[in-house]
mmCIF file of C-alpha atoms in Angstrom:
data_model
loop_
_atom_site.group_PDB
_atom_site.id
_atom_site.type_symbol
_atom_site.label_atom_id
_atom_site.label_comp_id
_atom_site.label_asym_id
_atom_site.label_seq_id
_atom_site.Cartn_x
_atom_site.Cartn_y
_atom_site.Cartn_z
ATOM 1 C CA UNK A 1427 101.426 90.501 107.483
ATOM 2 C CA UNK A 1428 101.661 92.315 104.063
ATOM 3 C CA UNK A 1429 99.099 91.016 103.041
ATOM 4 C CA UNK A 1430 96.865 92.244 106.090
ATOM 5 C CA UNK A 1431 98.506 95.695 105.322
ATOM 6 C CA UNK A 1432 97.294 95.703 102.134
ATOM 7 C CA UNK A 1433 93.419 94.924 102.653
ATOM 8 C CA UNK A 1434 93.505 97.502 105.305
ATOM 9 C CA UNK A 1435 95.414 99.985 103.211
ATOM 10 C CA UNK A 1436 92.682 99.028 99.824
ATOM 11 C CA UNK A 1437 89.580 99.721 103.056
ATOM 12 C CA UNK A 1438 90.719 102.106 104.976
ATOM 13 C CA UNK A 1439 91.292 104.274 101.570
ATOM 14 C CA UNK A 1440 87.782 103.882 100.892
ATOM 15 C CA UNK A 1441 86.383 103.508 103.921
ATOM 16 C CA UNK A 1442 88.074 105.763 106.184
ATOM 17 C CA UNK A 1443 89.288 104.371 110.148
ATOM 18 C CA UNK A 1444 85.488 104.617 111.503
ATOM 19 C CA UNK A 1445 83.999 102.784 108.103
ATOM 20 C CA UNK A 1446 86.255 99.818 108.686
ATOM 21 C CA UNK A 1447 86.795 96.812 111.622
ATOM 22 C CA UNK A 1448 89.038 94.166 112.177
ATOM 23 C CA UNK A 1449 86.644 91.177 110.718
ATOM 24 C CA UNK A 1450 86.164 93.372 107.385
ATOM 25 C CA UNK A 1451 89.747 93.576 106.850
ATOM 26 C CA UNK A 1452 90.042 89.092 107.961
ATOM 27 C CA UNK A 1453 87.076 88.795 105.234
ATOM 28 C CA UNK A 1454 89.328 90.843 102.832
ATOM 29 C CA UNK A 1455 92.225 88.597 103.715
ATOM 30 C CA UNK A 1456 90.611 85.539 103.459
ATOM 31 C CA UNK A 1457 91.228 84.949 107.040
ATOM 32 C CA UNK A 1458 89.969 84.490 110.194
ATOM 33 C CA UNK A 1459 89.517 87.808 112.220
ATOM 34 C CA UNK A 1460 91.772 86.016 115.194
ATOM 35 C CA UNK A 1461 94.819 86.330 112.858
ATOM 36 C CA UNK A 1462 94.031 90.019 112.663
ATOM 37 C CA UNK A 1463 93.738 90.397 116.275
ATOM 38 C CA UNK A 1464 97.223 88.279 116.661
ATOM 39 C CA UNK A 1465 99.420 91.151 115.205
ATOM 40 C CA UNK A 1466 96.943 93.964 116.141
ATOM 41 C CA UNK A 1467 95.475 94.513 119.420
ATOM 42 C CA UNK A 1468 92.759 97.204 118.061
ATOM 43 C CA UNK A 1469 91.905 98.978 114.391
ATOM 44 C CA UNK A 1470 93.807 102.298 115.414
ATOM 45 C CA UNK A 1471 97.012 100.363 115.603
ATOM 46 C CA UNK A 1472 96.658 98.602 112.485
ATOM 47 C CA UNK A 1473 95.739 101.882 110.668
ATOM 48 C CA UNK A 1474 98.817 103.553 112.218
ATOM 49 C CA UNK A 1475 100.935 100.576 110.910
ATOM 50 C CA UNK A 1476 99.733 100.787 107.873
ATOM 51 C CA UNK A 1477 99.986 104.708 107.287
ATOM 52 C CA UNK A 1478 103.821 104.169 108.598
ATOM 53 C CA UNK A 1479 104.866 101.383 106.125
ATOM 54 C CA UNK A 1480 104.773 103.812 103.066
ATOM 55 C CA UNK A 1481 105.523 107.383 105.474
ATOM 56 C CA UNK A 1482 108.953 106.286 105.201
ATOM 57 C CA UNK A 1483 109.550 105.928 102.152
ATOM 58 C CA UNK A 1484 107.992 108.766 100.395
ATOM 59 C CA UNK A 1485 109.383 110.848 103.467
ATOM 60 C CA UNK A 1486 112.699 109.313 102.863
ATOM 61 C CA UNK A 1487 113.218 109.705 99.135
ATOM 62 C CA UNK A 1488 111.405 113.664 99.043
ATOM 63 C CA UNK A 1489 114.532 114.347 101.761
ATOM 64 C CA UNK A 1490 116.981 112.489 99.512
ATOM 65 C CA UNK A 1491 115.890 114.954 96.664
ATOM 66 C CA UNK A 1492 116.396 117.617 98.821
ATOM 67 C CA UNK A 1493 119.139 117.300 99.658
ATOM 68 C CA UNK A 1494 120.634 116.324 96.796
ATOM 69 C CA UNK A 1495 118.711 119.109 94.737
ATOM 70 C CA UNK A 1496 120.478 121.643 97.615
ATOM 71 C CA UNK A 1497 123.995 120.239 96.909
ATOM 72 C CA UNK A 1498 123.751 120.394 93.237
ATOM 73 C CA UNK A 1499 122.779 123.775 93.354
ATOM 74 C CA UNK A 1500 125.442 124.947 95.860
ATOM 75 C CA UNK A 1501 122.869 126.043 97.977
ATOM 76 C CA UNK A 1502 121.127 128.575 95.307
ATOM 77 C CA UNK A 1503 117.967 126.902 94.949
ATOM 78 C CA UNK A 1504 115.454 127.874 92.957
ATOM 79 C CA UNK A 1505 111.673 127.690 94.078
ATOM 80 C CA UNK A 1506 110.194 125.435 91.214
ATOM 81 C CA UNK A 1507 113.160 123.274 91.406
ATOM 82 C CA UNK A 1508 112.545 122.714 95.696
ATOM 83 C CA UNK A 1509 108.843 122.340 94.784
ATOM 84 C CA UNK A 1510 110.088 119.586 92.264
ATOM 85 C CA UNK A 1511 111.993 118.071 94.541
ATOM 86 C CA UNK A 1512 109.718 117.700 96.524
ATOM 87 C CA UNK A 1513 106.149 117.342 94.530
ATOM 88 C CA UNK A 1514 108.027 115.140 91.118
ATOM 89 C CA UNK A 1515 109.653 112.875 93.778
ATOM 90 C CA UNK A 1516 106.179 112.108 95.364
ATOM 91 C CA UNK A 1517 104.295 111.684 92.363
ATOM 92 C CA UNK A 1518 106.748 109.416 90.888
ATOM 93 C CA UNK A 1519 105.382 107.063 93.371
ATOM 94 C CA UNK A 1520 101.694 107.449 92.741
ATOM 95 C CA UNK A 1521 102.602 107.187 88.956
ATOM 96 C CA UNK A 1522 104.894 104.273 89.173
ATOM 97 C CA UNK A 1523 103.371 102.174 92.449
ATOM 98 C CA UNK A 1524 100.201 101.380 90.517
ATOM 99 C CA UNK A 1525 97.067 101.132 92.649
ATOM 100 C CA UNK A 1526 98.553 100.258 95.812
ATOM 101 C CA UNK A 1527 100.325 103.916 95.979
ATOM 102 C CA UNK A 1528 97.698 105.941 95.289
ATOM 103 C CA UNK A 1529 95.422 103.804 97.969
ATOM 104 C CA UNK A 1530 98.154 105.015 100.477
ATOM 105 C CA UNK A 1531 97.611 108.819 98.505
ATOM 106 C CA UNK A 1532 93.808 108.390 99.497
ATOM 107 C CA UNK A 1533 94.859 107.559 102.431
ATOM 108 C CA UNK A 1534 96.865 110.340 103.428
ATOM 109 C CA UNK A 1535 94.664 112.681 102.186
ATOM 110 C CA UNK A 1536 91.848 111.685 104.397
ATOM 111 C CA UNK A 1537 94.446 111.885 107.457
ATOM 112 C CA UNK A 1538 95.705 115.467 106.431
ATOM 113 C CA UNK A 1539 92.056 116.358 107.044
ATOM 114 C CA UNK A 1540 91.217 114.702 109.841
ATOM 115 C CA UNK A 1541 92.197 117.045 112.797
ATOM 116 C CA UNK A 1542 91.159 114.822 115.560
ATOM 117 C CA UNK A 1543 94.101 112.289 115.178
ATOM 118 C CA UNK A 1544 95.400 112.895 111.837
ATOM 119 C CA UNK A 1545 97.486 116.237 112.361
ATOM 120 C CA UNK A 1546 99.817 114.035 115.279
ATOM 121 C CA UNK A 1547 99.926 111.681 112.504
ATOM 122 C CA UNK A 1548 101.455 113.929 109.754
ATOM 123 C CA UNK A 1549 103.485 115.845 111.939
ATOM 124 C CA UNK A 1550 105.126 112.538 113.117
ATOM 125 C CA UNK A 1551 106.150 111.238 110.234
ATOM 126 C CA UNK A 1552 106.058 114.335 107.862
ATOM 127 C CA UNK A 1553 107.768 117.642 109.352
ATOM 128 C CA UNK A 1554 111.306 116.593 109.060
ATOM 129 C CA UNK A 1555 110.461 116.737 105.140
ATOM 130 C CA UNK A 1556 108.614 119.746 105.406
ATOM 131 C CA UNK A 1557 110.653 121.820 107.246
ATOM 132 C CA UNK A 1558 113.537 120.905 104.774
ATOM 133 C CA UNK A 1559 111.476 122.452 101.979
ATOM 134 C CA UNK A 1560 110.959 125.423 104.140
ATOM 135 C CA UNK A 1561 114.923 125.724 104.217
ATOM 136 C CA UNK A 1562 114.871 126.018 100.306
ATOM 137 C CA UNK A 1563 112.350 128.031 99.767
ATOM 138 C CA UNK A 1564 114.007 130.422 101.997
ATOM 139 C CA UNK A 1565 116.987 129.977 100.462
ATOM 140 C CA UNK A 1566 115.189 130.802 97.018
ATOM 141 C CA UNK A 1567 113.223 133.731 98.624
ATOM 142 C CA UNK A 1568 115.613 135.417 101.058
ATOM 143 C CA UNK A 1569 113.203 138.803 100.854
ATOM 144 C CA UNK A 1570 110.153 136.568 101.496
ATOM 145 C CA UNK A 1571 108.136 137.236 104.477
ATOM 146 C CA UNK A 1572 107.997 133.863 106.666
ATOM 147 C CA UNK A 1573 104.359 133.534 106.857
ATOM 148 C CA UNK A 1574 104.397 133.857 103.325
ATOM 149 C CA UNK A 1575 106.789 131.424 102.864
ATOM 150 C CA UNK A 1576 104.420 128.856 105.535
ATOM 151 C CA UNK A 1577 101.519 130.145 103.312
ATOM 152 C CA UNK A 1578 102.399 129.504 100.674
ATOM 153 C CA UNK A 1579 103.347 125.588 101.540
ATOM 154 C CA UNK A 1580 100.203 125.379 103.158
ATOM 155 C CA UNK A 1581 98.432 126.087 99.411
ATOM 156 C CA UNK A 1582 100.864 123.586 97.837
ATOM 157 C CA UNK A 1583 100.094 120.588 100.678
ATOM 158 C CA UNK A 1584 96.271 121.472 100.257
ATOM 159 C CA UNK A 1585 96.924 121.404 96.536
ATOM 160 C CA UNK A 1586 98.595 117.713 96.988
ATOM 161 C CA UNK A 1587 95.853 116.063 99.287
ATOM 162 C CA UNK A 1588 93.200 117.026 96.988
ATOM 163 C CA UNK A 1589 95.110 115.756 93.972
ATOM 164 C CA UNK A 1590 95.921 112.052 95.891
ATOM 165 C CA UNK A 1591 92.052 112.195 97.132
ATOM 166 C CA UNK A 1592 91.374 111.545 93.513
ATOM 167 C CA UNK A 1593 87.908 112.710 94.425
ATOM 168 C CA UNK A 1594 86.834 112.186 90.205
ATOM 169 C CA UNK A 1595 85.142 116.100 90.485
ATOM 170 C CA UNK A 1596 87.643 117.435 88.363
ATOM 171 C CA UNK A 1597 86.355 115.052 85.414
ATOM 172 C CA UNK A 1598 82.898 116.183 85.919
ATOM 173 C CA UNK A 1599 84.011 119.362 85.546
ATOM 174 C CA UNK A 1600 85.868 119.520 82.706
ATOM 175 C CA UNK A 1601 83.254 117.360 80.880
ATOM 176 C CA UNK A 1602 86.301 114.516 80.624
ATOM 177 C CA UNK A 1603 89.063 116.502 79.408
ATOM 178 C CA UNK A 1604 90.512 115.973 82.842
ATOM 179 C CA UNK A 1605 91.116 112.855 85.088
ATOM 180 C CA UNK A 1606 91.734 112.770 88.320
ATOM 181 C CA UNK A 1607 93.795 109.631 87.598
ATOM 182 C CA UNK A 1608 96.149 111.771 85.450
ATOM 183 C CA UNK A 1609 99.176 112.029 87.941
ATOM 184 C CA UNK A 1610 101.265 112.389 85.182
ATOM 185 C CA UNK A 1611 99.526 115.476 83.811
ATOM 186 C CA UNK A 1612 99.651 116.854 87.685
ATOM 187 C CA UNK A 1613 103.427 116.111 87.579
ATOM 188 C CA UNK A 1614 103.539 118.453 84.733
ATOM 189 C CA UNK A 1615 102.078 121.617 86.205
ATOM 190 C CA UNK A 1616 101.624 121.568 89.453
ATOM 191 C CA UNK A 1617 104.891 122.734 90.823
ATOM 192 C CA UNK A 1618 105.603 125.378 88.044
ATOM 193 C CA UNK A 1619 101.875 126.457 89.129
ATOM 194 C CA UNK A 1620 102.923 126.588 92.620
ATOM 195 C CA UNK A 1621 106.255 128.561 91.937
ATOM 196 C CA UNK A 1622 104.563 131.067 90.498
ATOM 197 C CA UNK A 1623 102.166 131.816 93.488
ATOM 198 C CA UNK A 1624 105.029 131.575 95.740
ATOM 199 C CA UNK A 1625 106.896 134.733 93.610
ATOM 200 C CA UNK A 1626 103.424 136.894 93.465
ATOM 201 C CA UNK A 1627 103.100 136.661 97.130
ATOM 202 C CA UNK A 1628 106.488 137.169 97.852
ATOM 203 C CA UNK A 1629 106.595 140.318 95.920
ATOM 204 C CA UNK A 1630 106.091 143.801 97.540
ATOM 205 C CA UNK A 1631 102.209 144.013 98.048
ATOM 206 C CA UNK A 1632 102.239 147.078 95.699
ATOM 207 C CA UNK A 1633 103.945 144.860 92.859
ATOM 208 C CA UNK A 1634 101.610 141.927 93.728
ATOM 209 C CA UNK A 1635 98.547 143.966 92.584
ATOM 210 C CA UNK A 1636 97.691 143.461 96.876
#
């Protein structure tokens, strides 16, 4: 079985759900595609059970952080510490899991953008999470606006799916002074980068320069 998971996970990642079938991910295995079809009556249910196995535990380890990161600061969070809590704790993952992670990051990026069946996707196994990084960042922004606040973690998700597509345009761009392999180096900025768009758009409009 985990070893079905993980062909599917390495094609699906490159592939996407329509680019893939049942026989290519056999072929992969080494296997005939009527071991496939034993544990998975169609390709949609294998590429939900493969999306799930790692859900859990980056959702489950981001709400650990948290929490914890609420309880150490006696519910006075501050907004790049939530973002860390949530981003670092993430990242870890991509940075530590080798390949296999940051197939499941490719992954999830292309279901964040796929609106047909990807959204029910991300809400089911994502919004708990979210919604708990809502609760800090209101905590750390009692003046902020709500749709600011929802904004603003739209621009930081966005931010996060295009980092994990590891699309390689960044190198291009920079002429090789970035990679899009670098999770480390994304580990270092991105949520102080993100903190401070969260306080300019959370100040009055006339202080934001709006």
């Amino acid at each position: 079985m985990e070893q079905i998971l993980d062909a599917a996970e390495r094609l699906f990642s490159r592939h996407g759900l329509h680019g893939v079938t049942l026989k290519d991910v056999a072929k992969e295995v080494g296997a005939h595609h009527t071991l496939v079809n034993y544990y998975f009556n169609d390709k949609k249910q294998l590429f939900d059970a493969v999306f799930a196995r790692r859900a859990v535990v980056t959702r489950d380890l981001r709400m650990a952080a948290l929490d914890r990161y609420d309880a150490e600061t006696q519910g006075s969070p501050t907004v790049e510490g939530a973002l860390r809590a949530f981003l670092d704790t993430d990242l870890d993952l991509y940075i530590q899991g080798g390949e296999p992670w940051k197939n499941y990051g490719a992954l999830g990026a292309q279901v964040a953008n796929t609106p047909e069946w990807g959204a029910e996707l991300m809400d089911q196994h994502f919004d708990p999470v979210v919604l708990r990084l809502i609760d800090l960042l209101k905590k750390a922004l009692p003046d902020c606006a709500e749709a600011d606040i929802f904004w603003g973690y739209h621009f930081v998700t966005g931010a996060l799916m295009l980092t994990l597509a590891r699309t390689g345009r960044i190198d291009k761009l920079s002429n090789g002074v970035c990679s899009s392999e670098d999770f480390v180096a994304v580990k270092e900025r991105m949520a102080a980068f993100m903190a401070g768009g969260f306080m300019t758009i959370c100040k009055p409009r006339d202080e934001a320069g709006a």
